[in-house]
Short mmCIF file of C-alpha atoms in Angstrom, two decimals:
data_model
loop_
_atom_site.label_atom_id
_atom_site.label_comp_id
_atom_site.label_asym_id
_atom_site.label_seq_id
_atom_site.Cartn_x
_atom_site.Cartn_y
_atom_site.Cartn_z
CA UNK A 1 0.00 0.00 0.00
CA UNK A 2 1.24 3.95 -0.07
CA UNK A 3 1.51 3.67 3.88
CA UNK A 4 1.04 2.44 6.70
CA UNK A 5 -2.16 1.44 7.58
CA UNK A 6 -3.85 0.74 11.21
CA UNK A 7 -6.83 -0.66 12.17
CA UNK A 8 -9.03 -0.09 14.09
CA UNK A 9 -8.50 3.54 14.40
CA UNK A 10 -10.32 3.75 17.88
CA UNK A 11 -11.29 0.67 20.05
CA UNK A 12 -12.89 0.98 23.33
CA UNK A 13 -13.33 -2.01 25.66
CA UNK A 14 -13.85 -3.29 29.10
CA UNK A 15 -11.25 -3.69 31.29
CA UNK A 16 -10.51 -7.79 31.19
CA UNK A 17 -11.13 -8.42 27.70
CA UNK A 18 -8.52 -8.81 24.74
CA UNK A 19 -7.86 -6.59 22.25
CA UNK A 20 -6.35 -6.84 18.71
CA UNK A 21 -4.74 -4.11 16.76
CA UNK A 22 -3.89 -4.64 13.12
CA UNK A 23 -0.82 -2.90 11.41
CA UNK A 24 -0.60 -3.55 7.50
CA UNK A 25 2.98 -2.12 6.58
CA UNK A 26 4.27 -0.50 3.13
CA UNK A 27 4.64 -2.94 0.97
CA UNK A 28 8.44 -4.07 0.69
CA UNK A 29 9.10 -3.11 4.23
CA UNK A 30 10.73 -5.66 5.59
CA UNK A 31 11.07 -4.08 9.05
CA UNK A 32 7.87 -3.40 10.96
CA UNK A 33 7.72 -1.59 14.42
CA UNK A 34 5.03 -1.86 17.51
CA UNK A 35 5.08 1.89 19.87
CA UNK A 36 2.57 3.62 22.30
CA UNK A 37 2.00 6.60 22.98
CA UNK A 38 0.25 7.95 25.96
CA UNK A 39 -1.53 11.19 26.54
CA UNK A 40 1.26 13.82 26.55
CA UNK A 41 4.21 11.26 26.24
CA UNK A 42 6.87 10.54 24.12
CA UNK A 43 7.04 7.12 22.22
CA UNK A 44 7.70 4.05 23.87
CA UNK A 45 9.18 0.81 22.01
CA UNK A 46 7.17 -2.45 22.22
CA UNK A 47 8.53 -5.17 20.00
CA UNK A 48 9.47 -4.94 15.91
CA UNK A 49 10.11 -7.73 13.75
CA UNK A 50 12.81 -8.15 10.44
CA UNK A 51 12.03 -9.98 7.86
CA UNK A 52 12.43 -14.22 9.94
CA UNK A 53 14.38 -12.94 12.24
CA UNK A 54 13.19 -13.62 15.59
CA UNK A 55 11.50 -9.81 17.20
CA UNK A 56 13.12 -7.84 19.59
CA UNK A 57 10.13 -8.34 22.14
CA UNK A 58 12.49 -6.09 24.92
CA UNK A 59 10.02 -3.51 25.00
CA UNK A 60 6.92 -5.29 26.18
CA UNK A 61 5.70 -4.07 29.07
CA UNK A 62 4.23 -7.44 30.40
CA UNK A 63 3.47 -10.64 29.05
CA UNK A 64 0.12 -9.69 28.28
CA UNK A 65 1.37 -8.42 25.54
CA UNK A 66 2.03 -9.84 22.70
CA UNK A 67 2.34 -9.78 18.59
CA UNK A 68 2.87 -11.70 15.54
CA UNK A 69 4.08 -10.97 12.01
CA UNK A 70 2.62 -13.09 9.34
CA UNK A 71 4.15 -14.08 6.04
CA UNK A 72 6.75 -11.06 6.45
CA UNK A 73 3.77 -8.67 6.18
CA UNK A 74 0.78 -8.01 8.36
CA UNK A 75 1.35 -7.45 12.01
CA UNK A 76 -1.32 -7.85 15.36
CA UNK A 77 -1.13 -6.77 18.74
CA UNK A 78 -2.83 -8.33 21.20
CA UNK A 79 -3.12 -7.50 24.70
CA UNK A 80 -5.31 -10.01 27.29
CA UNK A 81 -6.91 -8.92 30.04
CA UNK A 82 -6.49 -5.44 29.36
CA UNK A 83 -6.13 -2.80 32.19
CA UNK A 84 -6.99 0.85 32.44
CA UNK A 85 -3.03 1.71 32.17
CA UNK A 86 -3.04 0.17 28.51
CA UNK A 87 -4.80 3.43 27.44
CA UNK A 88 -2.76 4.71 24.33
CA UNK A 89 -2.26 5.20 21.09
CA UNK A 90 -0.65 2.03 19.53
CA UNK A 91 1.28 3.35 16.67
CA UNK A 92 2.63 1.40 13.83
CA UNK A 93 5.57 2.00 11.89
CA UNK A 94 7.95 0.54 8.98
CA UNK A 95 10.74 0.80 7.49
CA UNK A 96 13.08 -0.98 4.39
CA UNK A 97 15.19 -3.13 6.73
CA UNK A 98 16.40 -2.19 10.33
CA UNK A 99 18.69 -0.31 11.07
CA UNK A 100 18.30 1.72 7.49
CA UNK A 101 18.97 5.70 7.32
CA UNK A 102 16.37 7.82 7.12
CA UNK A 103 13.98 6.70 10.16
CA UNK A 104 10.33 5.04 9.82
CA UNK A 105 6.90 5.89 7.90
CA UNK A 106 4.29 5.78 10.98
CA UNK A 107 0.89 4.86 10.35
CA UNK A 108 -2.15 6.49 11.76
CA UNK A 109 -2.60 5.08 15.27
CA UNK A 110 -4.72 3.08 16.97
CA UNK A 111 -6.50 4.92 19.99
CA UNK A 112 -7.40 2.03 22.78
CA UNK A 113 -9.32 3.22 25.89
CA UNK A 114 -9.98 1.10 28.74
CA UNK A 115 -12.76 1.63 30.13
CA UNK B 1 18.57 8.22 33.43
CA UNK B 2 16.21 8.44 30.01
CA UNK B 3 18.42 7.37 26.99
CA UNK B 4 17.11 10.65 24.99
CA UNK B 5 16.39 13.60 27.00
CA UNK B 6 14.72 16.46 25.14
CA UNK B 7 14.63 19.97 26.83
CA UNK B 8 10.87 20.43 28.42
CA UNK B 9 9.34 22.82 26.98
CA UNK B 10 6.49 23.98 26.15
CA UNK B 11 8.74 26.44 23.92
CA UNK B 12 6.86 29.41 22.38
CA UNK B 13 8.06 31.81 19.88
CA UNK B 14 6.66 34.60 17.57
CA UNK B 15 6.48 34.28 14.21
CA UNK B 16 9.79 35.32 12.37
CA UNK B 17 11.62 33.74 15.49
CA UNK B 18 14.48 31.38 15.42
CA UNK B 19 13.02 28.08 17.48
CA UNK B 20 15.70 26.26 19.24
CA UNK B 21 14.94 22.38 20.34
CA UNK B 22 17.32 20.29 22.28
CA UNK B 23 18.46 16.94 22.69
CA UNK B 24 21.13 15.03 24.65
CA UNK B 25 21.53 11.17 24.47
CA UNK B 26 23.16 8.61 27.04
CA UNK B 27 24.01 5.81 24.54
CA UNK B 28 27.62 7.01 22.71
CA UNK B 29 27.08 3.98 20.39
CA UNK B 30 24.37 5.57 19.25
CA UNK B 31 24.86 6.68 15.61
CA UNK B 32 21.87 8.28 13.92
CA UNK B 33 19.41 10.52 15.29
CA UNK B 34 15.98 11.75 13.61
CA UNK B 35 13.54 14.55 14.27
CA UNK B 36 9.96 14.19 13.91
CA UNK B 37 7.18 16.21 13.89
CA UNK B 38 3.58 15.43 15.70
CA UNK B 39 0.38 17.92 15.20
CA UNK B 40 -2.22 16.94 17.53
CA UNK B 41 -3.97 13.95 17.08
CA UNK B 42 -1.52 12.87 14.12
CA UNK B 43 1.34 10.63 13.83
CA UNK B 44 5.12 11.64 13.57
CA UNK B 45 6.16 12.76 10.56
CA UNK B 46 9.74 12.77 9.93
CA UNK B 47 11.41 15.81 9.28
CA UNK B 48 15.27 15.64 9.38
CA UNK B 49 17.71 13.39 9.90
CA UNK B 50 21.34 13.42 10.83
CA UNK B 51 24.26 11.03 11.18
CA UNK B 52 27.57 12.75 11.44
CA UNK B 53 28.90 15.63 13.10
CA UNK B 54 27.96 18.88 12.13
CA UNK B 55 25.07 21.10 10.68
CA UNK B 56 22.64 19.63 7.97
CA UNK B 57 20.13 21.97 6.95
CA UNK B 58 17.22 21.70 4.52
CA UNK B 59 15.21 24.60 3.64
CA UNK B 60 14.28 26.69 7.23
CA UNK B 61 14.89 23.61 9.25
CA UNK B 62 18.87 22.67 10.27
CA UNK B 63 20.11 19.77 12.75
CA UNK B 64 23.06 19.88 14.39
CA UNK B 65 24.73 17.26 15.84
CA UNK B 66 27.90 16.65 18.56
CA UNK B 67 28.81 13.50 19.36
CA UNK B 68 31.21 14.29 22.08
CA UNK B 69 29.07 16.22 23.58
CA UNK B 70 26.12 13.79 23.16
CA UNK B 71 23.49 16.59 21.85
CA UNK B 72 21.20 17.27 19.21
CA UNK B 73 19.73 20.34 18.16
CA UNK B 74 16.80 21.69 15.56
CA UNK B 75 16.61 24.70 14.85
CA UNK B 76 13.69 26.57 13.08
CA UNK B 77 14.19 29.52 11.28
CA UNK B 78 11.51 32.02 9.86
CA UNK B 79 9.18 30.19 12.74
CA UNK B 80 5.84 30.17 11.18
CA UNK B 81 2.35 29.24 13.06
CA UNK B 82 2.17 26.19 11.21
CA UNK B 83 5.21 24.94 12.86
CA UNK B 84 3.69 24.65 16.10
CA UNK B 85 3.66 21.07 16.92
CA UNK B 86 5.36 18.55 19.14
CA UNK B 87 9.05 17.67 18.28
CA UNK B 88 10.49 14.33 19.00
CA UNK B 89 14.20 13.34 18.66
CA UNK B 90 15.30 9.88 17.97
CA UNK B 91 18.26 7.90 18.34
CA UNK B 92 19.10 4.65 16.84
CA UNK B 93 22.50 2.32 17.12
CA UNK B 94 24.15 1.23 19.63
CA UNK B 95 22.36 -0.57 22.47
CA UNK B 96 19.23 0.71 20.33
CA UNK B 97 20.39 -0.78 17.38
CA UNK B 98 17.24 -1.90 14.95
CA UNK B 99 14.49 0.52 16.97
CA UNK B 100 14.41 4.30 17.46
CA UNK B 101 14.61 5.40 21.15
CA UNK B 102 12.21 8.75 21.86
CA UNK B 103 12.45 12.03 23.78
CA UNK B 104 9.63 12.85 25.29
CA UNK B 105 9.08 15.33 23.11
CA UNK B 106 9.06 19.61 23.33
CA UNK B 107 5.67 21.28 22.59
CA UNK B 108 6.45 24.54 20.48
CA UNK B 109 4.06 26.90 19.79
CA UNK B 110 4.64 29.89 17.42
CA UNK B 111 2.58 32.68 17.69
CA UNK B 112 1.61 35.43 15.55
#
């Protein structure tokens, strides 16, 4: 596609149930990226995945968290049993390959709120 | 200590004004460092990027990096209200090798 794309773009649920958020990267990005964002914070790393290369899962906050990447392109986050605290915006991002110059292409965000 | 520390802000300027954002970084393995831009409500947008020593400018917008000193700079020339926004400054490499590590970000307003 010509970007990133996230879905849903807001998602409000109870506190206790799952959620999944859906990340569909450019196409030929081989590097895809997991963030959050909350209210009036900078961006904090989650997990991203290269090409079969096992993900960096180091920023996870718990292990209620967790993603998947398949066939090198489409990417969900799940969270169980969500709690109030998961509150962000999940943003997804991508890039050609790790580590390459010139930064990532976020997409749009997915708002959660926990209610 | 974070690993990218931005100056706090909220930084406000008038229009015309020279807008000066600030960075400093923990991790000397780190090797690239980015600046984004986030409107409210929106996603970062990248705006300039910088991997060596030095100035790099591009149109009103030049970074400035030292890597002994461990700092990052934007500045903003000709500030114009459009540019009002949240900046972020990245770093990658190092013990951040493969993701970006975030500031938290300096609110800038530029008013007319």
């Amino acid at each position: 596609g010509a970007g990133v794309s996230q879905s849903p773009s807001n998602k409000v649920t109870e506190k206790g149930k799952d959620v999944e958020l859906r990340c569909d990267p450019i196409s030929g990005h081989t590097a895809l990226y997991w963030y959050r964002q909350s209210l009036g914070q900078g961006l904090e790393f989650l997990i991203y995945f290269q090409g079969n290369s096992a993900p960096d899962k180091s920023g996870l906050p718990s292990d209620r968290f967790s993603a998947e990447r398949t066939g090198g392109s489409v990417s969900t986050l799940t969270i169980q049993r969500t709690q109030q605290e998961d509150s962000a915006v999940y943003l997804c991002a991508s890039s050609l390959r790790v580590g390459q110059p010139g930064g990532y292409t976020f997409g749009s965000g997915t708002r959660l709120t926990v209610v | 200590q974070k690993e990218v520390e931005q100056n706090s802000g909220p930084l406000s300027v008038p229009e015309g004004a020279i807008a000066s954002l600030n960075c400093t970084y923990s991790d000397r393995g780190s090797q690239s460092f980015f600046w984004y831009r986030q409107y409210s409500g929106k996603s970062p947008e990248l705006i300039m990027s910088i991997y060596s020593n030095g100035d790099k400018e591009d149109g009103r917008f030049t970074a400035q990096l030292n890597k002994a000193s461990q700092y990052v700079s934007l500045l903003i020339r000709d500030s114009q209200p459009s540019d009002s926004a949240t900046y972020l400054c990245a770093g990658s490499g190092g013990t951040s090798y493969g993701k970006l590590t975030f500031g938290q970000g300096t609110i800038l307003t530029v008013h007319p």
